[in-house]
Amino acid sequence: MAHTRRGFLATAAAGGALALGARRTNAQAGGEVVLAGAHVVTMDPGLGDLATGDVHIRDGAIAAVAASIAAPGVPRRDMRGRVVMPGFVDTHWHMWNTIARGLPSSRLGPFAKTMGALAKVWTPQASALSVRLALAEAVNSGITTAQNWAHNTATPDFAEAELAAQRASGVRGRFAYGYPQALSPDTTIDVAALKRFAERHGGAGGLVLLGMCARGPDRSADDVWRGEWRAARELKLPITAHVASNRASAAEGAIAVMHRDGLLGPDVQIVHATHARPEDFALMKEAGSPLSISPWTELEVGYGLPAIPAMAASGVEMGLSVDNMVLAGRADMFDVMRLTADLAAGMAEKQSALPDRRVLEWATIGGARGLGLGDAVGSLKPGKRADVIAVRADGLTTSPAGTVDFLLTHAAQPADVDFVMIDGVVHKEGGRLTRVDVEALVAEAAATIARLTEQAGVR
Ligand SMILES: [Zn+2]
């Protein structure tokens, strides 16, 4: 059924109802539920939007999506007044420093100096706590898949602690094993340790897969990053690197070199590329390398305006990200989408240069494809895993909201995320996190960062 503005408004107007008869039903391991009566945004080109529709979930997977699903005996969760859609996918997030939120500079200097000092006193426990805080925020704002870009892997213990926290969270994603913050650009990471880690954890499958985050051509010596690429590819680990983030690094032309030497591909995600040229995006598109941008932090750290119109025109696989809470403040994919769409319009000097629906694709199915998860998540389609969120369409800022695309990219906020399910397991319902003690988590985070800033001489 095609989406209509009238249909959307009618659905929203019918809302406000409580989740009548809804039980605390997880749809994993034999669990089953029908999310009923929502405005369904599937992000699947064949299924489109349903002005009023049901989503049937069974055994952690999507069993059916249709205007009306009769499933006798299956609990129904009333989703009237809500938009039901795939969870957001965050493609690049340095979770380890989440408890350092709001410390992008200090008496020691700007971002690199302050975080460098903190990294020296950091512990695996602090990283794991940060991951827990990050993923609680992720769920709260409707992010159901996230790539953890662990670039403070000072020792393998840090990686163990972060991966364990990520897996315990029940949030889908990738753990990208990294490097110590203080590692010299001339020094290769401990490849043997990476190999042991991959052998120990790579086969486990589950919701969190493995990858490698690297300094890449802009931040390490030529033989160093090429060697790290070889190691990752031998271990079949996808790679991610920040490239062409600022003007100086873009001028070095690394993307063309990577393309020439076969070092791009679907397994190599490029992050930022803020100042890459249209030719670079064309090479990435040709090689199949996905791109992750984080427009808020790209502004905040002073990289500049991301070349969104050129990125969009190139057809490169786009994903969005929050990057880090040190600079960004909050993990708000709605806000990231709004900025992405509106930067594109401003830079192109053309209203709606980047349609809201296109940005919504980047935040869901595009990000999923870029992480190699396009067959599993990113859209609501029978057979895919049940990573589903519901966004209230009857709130102060979301009703009226014109179109559902505008609602999701410009009006809604994390507080409007009413329900979150990952792999069939409920993580948020009635606007409250169901698996996290927020009060205790926040208190632990505050106490830990107070101690670490003291030790690092940041305060
Ligand atoms: Zn980054």
mmCIF file of N, CA and C in Angstrom, residues 52 65 251 359 369 377 392 414 459:
data_model
loop_
_atom_site.group_PDB
_atom_site.id
_atom_site.type_symbol
_atom_site.label_atom_id
_atom_site.label_comp_id
_atom_site.label_asym_id
_atom_site.label_seq_id
_atom_site.Cartn_x
_atom_site.Cartn_y
_atom_site.Cartn_z
ATOM 1 N N THR A 52 -1.762 2.018 7.620
ATOM 2 C CA THR A 52 -2.104 1.264 8.828
ATOM 3 C C THR A 52 -1.687 -0.177 8.569
ATOM 4 N N VAL A 65 4.518 -8.800 7.178
ATOM 5 C CA VAL A 65 4.168 -7.380 7.246
ATOM 6 C C VAL A 65 2.992 -7.190 6.300
ATOM 7 N N ALA A 251 44.224 16.162 0.820
ATOM 8 C CA ALA A 251 45.144 16.563 -0.254
ATOM 9 C C ALA A 251 46.163 15.467 -0.567
ATOM 10 N N VAL A 359 17.710 10.275 3.442
ATOM 11 C CA VAL A 359 18.458 10.322 4.703
ATOM 12 C C VAL A 359 18.010 9.183 5.621
ATOM 13 N N ARG A 369 23.630 -2.199 5.135
ATOM 14 C CA ARG A 369 24.384 -2.755 3.996
ATOM 15 C C ARG A 369 25.875 -2.462 4.138
ATOM 16 N N VAL A 377 19.138 -7.053 8.629
ATOM 17 C CA VAL A 377 18.398 -5.955 9.271
ATOM 18 C C VAL A 377 18.331 -4.745 8.334
ATOM 19 N N ARG A 392 6.523 7.575 18.546
ATOM 20 C CA ARG A 392 5.202 8.178 18.759
ATOM 21 C C ARG A 392 4.939 9.271 17.730
ATOM 22 N N PRO A 414 14.652 11.317 20.570
ATOM 23 C CA PRO A 414 14.748 10.036 21.288
ATOM 24 C C PRO A 414 13.594 9.815 22.273
ATOM 25 N N ARG A 459 41.253 18.001 35.175
ATOM 26 C CA ARG A 459 40.513 19.012 35.927
ATOM 27 C C ARG A 459 41.471 19.943 36.647
#
